[in-house]
């Protein structure tokens, strides 16, 4: 793997870093492919319990790389669709990871960069981060990232920012739900991300994956008898699992559960 993507695993934490600062960490086909490979490796590595997505330089991710866009301008419809499917596949891998994901946003996130933020479970940004869905300025649309962005900010806010392509601040990103927390600078950003990671590592690893699956199963669905039965089966299965039994025993015995001893 090239230096386009940097990875690190430390004490239960997996860090994936976009490393094209000279190109503002913009997407091209190589970055998309390597990021996809890194996401799969992190999700299947038993030593990784939480994944942080970060980047180097002044920008989190500026969307599509200009040189890649110039190259793609000559693509056929089939070639364009192939590239879009590869980007969609990478975002789906990020969105569907069994492990919690945290976006560390230290600078501008435009276009596909907003998609990365929206596809993570938790997002924390510095005050000077900026965001924009600029596709319509180029006569195109934010199609591939739309499920994740609309899921994060809702249809009404998406109508404004997808249609106007205007930039908006970290404070506005926080207000509309794209990011969960905003902090003054990079030192505070690292501290805030560290606190979130510590909170996640204190929880049952399998339970975190089960909880992500639960949210996906019940979100935006009516409370039907099928949902009630499904949720009852989920809690019964998880409670009877080895991790569930250990967690309950640790609570009753007023001790740390076994999974905390592995990272503390």
Short mmCIF file of C-alpha atoms in Angstrom, two decimals:
data_model
loop_
_atom_site.label_atom_id
_atom_site.label_comp_id
_atom_site.label_asym_id
_atom_site.label_seq_id
_atom_site.Cartn_x
_atom_site.Cartn_y
_atom_site.Cartn_z
CA UNK A 1 0.00 0.00 0.00
CA UNK A 2 1.25 3.50 -0.85
CA UNK A 3 1.53 6.48 1.47
CA UNK A 4 -1.83 7.80 0.20
CA UNK A 5 -3.46 6.09 3.18
CA UNK A 6 -1.72 5.69 6.54
CA UNK A 7 -2.94 3.17 9.09
CA UNK A 8 -2.09 2.55 12.73
CA UNK A 9 -3.42 0.20 15.40
CA UNK A 10 -2.81 1.02 19.04
CA UNK A 11 -4.45 -0.55 22.09
CA UNK A 12 -7.80 -1.26 20.44
CA UNK A 13 -7.86 1.89 18.32
CA UNK A 14 -7.45 1.78 14.56
CA UNK A 15 -6.57 5.04 12.83
CA UNK A 16 -7.00 5.55 9.09
CA UNK A 17 -5.45 8.77 7.79
CA UNK A 18 -5.93 10.32 4.37
CA UNK A 19 -2.44 11.44 3.38
CA UNK A 20 -2.60 13.60 0.27
CA UNK A 21 -2.18 17.04 1.90
CA UNK A 22 -0.80 18.58 -1.29
CA UNK A 23 -4.09 17.64 -3.00
CA UNK A 24 -6.23 18.53 0.05
CA UNK A 25 -6.87 14.80 0.53
CA UNK A 26 -9.13 14.78 -2.51
CA UNK A 27 -10.43 11.52 -3.94
CA UNK A 28 -9.00 9.77 -6.93
CA UNK A 29 -9.40 6.16 -7.96
CA UNK A 30 -6.27 5.08 -6.06
CA UNK A 31 -7.32 6.73 -2.80
CA UNK A 32 -10.81 5.24 -3.02
CA UNK A 33 -9.39 1.77 -3.63
CA UNK A 34 -6.81 2.00 -0.84
CA UNK A 35 -9.31 3.47 1.62
CA UNK A 36 -11.71 0.61 0.86
CA UNK A 37 -8.93 -1.91 1.52
CA UNK A 38 -8.06 -0.22 4.82
CA UNK A 39 -11.68 -0.20 5.97
CA UNK A 40 -12.02 -3.94 5.30
CA UNK A 41 -8.79 -4.70 7.16
CA UNK A 42 -9.82 -2.64 10.18
CA UNK A 43 -13.27 -4.18 10.30
CA UNK A 44 -11.91 -7.72 10.23
CA UNK A 45 -8.97 -7.19 12.61
CA UNK A 46 -9.83 -8.56 16.05
CA UNK A 47 -7.34 -6.14 17.63
CA UNK A 48 -9.34 -3.12 16.41
CA UNK A 49 -12.40 -2.08 18.41
CA UNK A 50 -12.82 1.57 17.34
CA UNK A 51 -11.82 3.29 14.08
CA UNK A 52 -10.90 6.97 13.70
CA UNK A 53 -10.87 8.53 10.22
CA UNK A 54 -8.52 11.49 10.01
CA UNK A 55 -6.37 13.35 7.50
CA UNK A 56 -3.12 15.27 7.23
CA UNK A 57 -2.64 18.89 6.21
CA UNK A 58 -5.06 21.81 6.22
CA UNK A 59 -8.06 20.03 4.66
CA UNK A 60 -10.05 17.02 5.78
CA UNK A 61 -11.12 16.12 2.23
CA UNK A 62 -11.80 18.42 -0.70
CA UNK A 63 -13.98 15.93 -2.60
CA UNK A 64 -12.90 14.81 -6.05
CA UNK A 65 -9.33 15.44 -7.20
CA UNK A 66 -9.09 17.96 -10.06
CA UNK A 67 -6.75 15.81 -12.16
CA UNK A 68 -9.05 12.83 -11.67
CA UNK A 69 -12.01 14.96 -12.75
CA UNK A 70 -10.15 16.06 -15.89
CA UNK A 71 -9.43 12.43 -16.71
CA UNK A 72 -13.01 11.41 -15.98
CA UNK A 73 -14.38 14.13 -18.26
CA UNK A 74 -13.49 11.91 -21.20
CA UNK A 75 -15.04 8.77 -19.77
CA UNK A 76 -17.92 6.92 -21.35
CA UNK A 77 -21.16 6.50 -19.40
CA UNK A 78 -20.08 2.98 -18.45
CA UNK A 79 -16.70 4.16 -17.16
CA UNK A 80 -18.31 6.98 -15.19
CA UNK A 81 -20.74 4.54 -13.60
CA UNK A 82 -17.86 2.20 -12.71
CA UNK A 83 -16.09 5.00 -10.83
CA UNK A 84 -19.31 5.98 -9.07
CA UNK A 85 -19.91 2.39 -7.98
CA UNK A 86 -16.38 2.18 -6.53
CA UNK A 87 -16.95 5.38 -4.53
CA UNK A 88 -20.36 4.13 -3.41
CA UNK A 89 -18.82 0.84 -2.34
CA UNK A 90 -16.20 2.60 -0.22
CA UNK A 91 -18.82 4.76 1.51
CA UNK A 92 -20.96 1.72 2.18
CA UNK A 93 -18.01 -0.09 3.75
CA UNK A 94 -17.48 2.90 6.05
CA UNK A 95 -21.16 3.23 6.88
CA UNK A 96 -21.65 -0.50 7.53
CA UNK A 97 -18.56 -1.18 9.63
CA UNK A 98 -19.34 -3.37 12.64
CA UNK A 99 -17.06 -1.19 14.74
CA UNK A 100 -17.75 2.40 15.81
CA UNK A 101 -16.24 5.04 13.54
CA UNK A 102 -15.23 8.58 14.46
CA UNK A 103 -14.47 11.36 11.95
CA UNK A 104 -11.78 13.82 13.07
CA UNK A 105 -12.43 16.89 10.91
CA UNK A 106 -9.64 19.47 11.15
CA UNK A 107 -10.33 21.49 7.99
CA UNK A 108 -12.59 21.91 4.95
CA UNK A 109 -14.74 18.98 3.84
CA UNK A 110 -16.37 19.43 0.45
CA UNK A 111 -18.47 17.15 -1.73
CA UNK A 112 -17.36 13.59 -1.11
CA UNK A 113 -15.60 14.76 2.04
CA UNK A 114 -19.00 15.59 3.50
CA UNK A 115 -20.03 12.06 2.55
CA UNK A 116 -17.16 10.63 4.59
CA UNK A 117 -18.19 12.67 7.63
CA UNK A 118 -21.84 11.65 7.27
CA UNK A 119 -20.99 7.96 6.89
CA UNK A 120 -19.10 7.87 10.22
CA UNK A 121 -21.00 7.15 13.41
CA UNK A 122 -19.61 10.16 15.26
CA UNK A 123 -18.04 13.34 13.88
CA UNK A 124 -16.05 15.99 15.71
CA UNK A 125 -14.80 19.14 13.98
CA UNK A 126 -12.57 22.11 14.69
CA UNK A 127 -14.19 25.55 14.73
CA UNK A 128 -12.52 26.56 11.46
CA UNK A 129 -13.72 23.52 9.51
CA UNK A 130 -15.95 24.35 6.56
CA UNK A 131 -18.39 22.25 4.61
CA UNK A 132 -20.04 22.39 1.20
CA UNK A 133 -21.96 20.21 -1.22
CA UNK A 134 -20.66 21.87 -4.37
CA UNK A 135 -21.65 19.38 -7.07
CA UNK A 136 -24.39 21.46 -8.71
CA UNK A 137 -21.85 24.25 -9.34
CA UNK A 138 -20.24 21.80 -11.76
CA UNK A 139 -23.51 20.77 -13.33
CA UNK A 140 -23.54 17.41 -11.53
CA UNK A 141 -25.27 16.04 -8.43
CA UNK A 142 -24.16 14.55 -5.05
CA UNK A 143 -25.82 11.26 -5.89
CA UNK A 144 -23.50 8.69 -4.31
CA UNK A 145 -23.12 10.52 -0.99
CA UNK A 146 -26.80 11.51 -0.76
CA UNK A 147 -28.07 8.57 1.37
CA UNK A 148 -25.53 9.33 4.09
CA UNK A 149 -25.81 13.12 3.97
CA UNK A 150 -29.62 13.07 4.03
CA UNK A 151 -29.51 10.51 6.82
CA UNK A 152 -27.29 12.86 8.84
CA UNK A 153 -28.92 16.25 8.25
CA UNK A 154 -32.42 15.38 7.04
CA UNK A 155 -34.26 16.09 3.82
CA UNK A 156 -35.09 19.72 4.59
CA UNK A 157 -31.50 20.81 5.28
CA UNK A 158 -30.29 18.75 2.32
CA UNK A 159 -32.61 20.68 0.04
CA UNK A 160 -30.89 23.91 1.00
CA UNK A 161 -27.27 22.88 0.94
CA UNK A 162 -27.41 20.50 -2.02
CA UNK A 163 -29.27 23.08 -4.13
CA UNK A 164 -27.35 26.24 -3.17
CA UNK A 165 -23.88 24.64 -2.98
CA UNK A 166 -23.05 27.32 -0.40
CA UNK A 167 -20.31 26.85 2.17
CA UNK A 168 -21.34 26.51 5.78
CA UNK A 169 -19.42 26.68 9.02
CA UNK A 170 -18.63 24.08 11.65
CA UNK A 171 -21.21 25.80 13.88
CA UNK A 172 -23.86 25.29 11.21
CA UNK A 173 -22.71 21.70 10.66
CA UNK A 174 -23.24 21.16 14.38
CA UNK A 175 -26.66 22.84 14.31
CA UNK A 176 -27.96 20.66 11.48
CA UNK A 177 -26.52 17.42 12.85
CA UNK A 178 -23.64 16.73 10.47
CA UNK A 179 -21.14 16.86 13.33
CA UNK A 180 -21.72 16.04 17.00
CA UNK A 181 -19.22 18.39 18.61
CA UNK A 182 -17.06 21.38 17.65
CA UNK A 183 -13.86 22.48 19.40
CA UNK A 184 -11.48 25.47 19.10
CA UNK A 185 -8.35 23.88 17.61
CA UNK A 186 -6.40 20.74 16.79
CA UNK A 187 -5.19 20.14 20.36
CA UNK A 188 -8.77 20.28 21.59
CA UNK A 189 -9.83 18.15 18.63
CA UNK A 190 -7.42 15.39 19.62
CA UNK A 191 -8.62 15.63 23.23
CA UNK A 192 -12.28 15.42 22.23
CA UNK A 193 -11.67 12.49 19.89
CA UNK A 194 -9.68 10.77 22.65
CA UNK A 195 -12.55 11.17 25.10
CA UNK A 196 -15.00 9.65 22.61
CA UNK A 197 -12.63 6.77 21.87
CA UNK A 198 -12.19 6.08 25.60
CA UNK A 199 -15.97 6.04 26.07
CA UNK A 200 -16.38 3.60 23.18
CA UNK A 201 -13.60 1.30 24.40
CA UNK A 202 -15.33 1.02 27.78
CA UNK A 203 -18.24 -0.76 26.10
CA UNK A 204 -18.69 -4.36 25.01
CA UNK A 205 -17.11 -4.80 21.54
CA UNK A 206 -19.80 -7.19 20.31
CA UNK A 207 -22.53 -5.04 21.87
CA UNK A 208 -21.33 -2.04 19.89
CA UNK A 209 -21.70 -3.95 16.64
CA UNK A 210 -25.10 -5.27 17.72
CA UNK A 211 -26.17 -1.74 18.65
CA UNK A 212 -25.20 -0.41 15.21
CA UNK A 213 -27.22 -3.21 13.60
CA UNK A 214 -30.16 -2.42 15.89
CA UNK A 215 -30.20 1.26 14.92
CA UNK A 216 -30.14 0.34 11.24
CA UNK A 217 -33.00 -2.14 11.73
CA UNK A 218 -35.38 0.20 13.56
CA UNK A 219 -34.56 3.72 12.34
CA UNK A 220 -37.40 5.48 10.50
CA UNK A 221 -39.67 2.44 10.71
CA UNK A 222 -43.09 2.23 12.35
CA UNK A 223 -43.35 0.33 15.64
CA UNK A 224 -45.10 -2.75 14.33
CA UNK A 225 -45.52 -6.15 15.94
CA UNK A 226 -42.64 -7.38 13.76
CA UNK A 227 -40.36 -4.67 15.14
CA UNK A 228 -41.39 -5.51 18.70
CA UNK A 229 -40.65 -9.21 18.20
CA UNK A 230 -37.37 -8.47 16.44
CA UNK A 231 -36.09 -6.15 19.19
CA UNK A 232 -37.11 -8.64 21.90
CA UNK A 233 -35.19 -11.40 20.12
CA UNK A 234 -32.14 -9.15 19.80
CA UNK A 235 -31.92 -8.33 23.51
CA UNK A 236 -32.54 -11.95 24.48
CA UNK A 237 -29.77 -13.17 22.19
CA UNK A 238 -27.26 -10.52 23.25
CA UNK A 239 -28.02 -10.88 26.96
CA UNK A 240 -27.44 -14.65 26.71
CA UNK A 241 -24.12 -14.21 24.90
CA UNK A 242 -20.77 -14.64 26.66
CA UNK A 243 -20.16 -10.90 26.50
CA UNK A 244 -23.61 -10.11 27.81
CA UNK A 245 -23.19 -12.47 30.74
CA UNK A 246 -19.74 -11.05 31.52
CA UNK A 247 -21.01 -7.48 31.40
CA UNK A 248 -23.92 -8.18 33.73
CA UNK A 249 -21.69 -10.14 36.13
CA UNK A 250 -19.12 -7.35 36.23
CA UNK A 251 -21.82 -4.79 36.99
CA UNK A 252 -23.29 -6.86 39.82
CA UNK A 253 -19.85 -7.66 41.22
CA UNK A 254 -18.77 -4.01 40.93
CA UNK A 255 -15.69 -4.74 38.81
CA UNK A 256 -14.49 -3.85 35.34
CA UNK A 257 -15.62 -6.22 32.57
CA UNK A 258 -12.96 -8.32 30.87
CA UNK A 259 -12.87 -6.23 27.69
CA UNK A 260 -11.73 -3.13 29.62
CA UNK A 261 -8.67 -4.91 30.96
CA UNK A 262 -7.47 -5.35 27.39
CA UNK A 263 -7.24 -1.61 26.72
CA UNK A 264 -6.76 -0.08 30.17
#
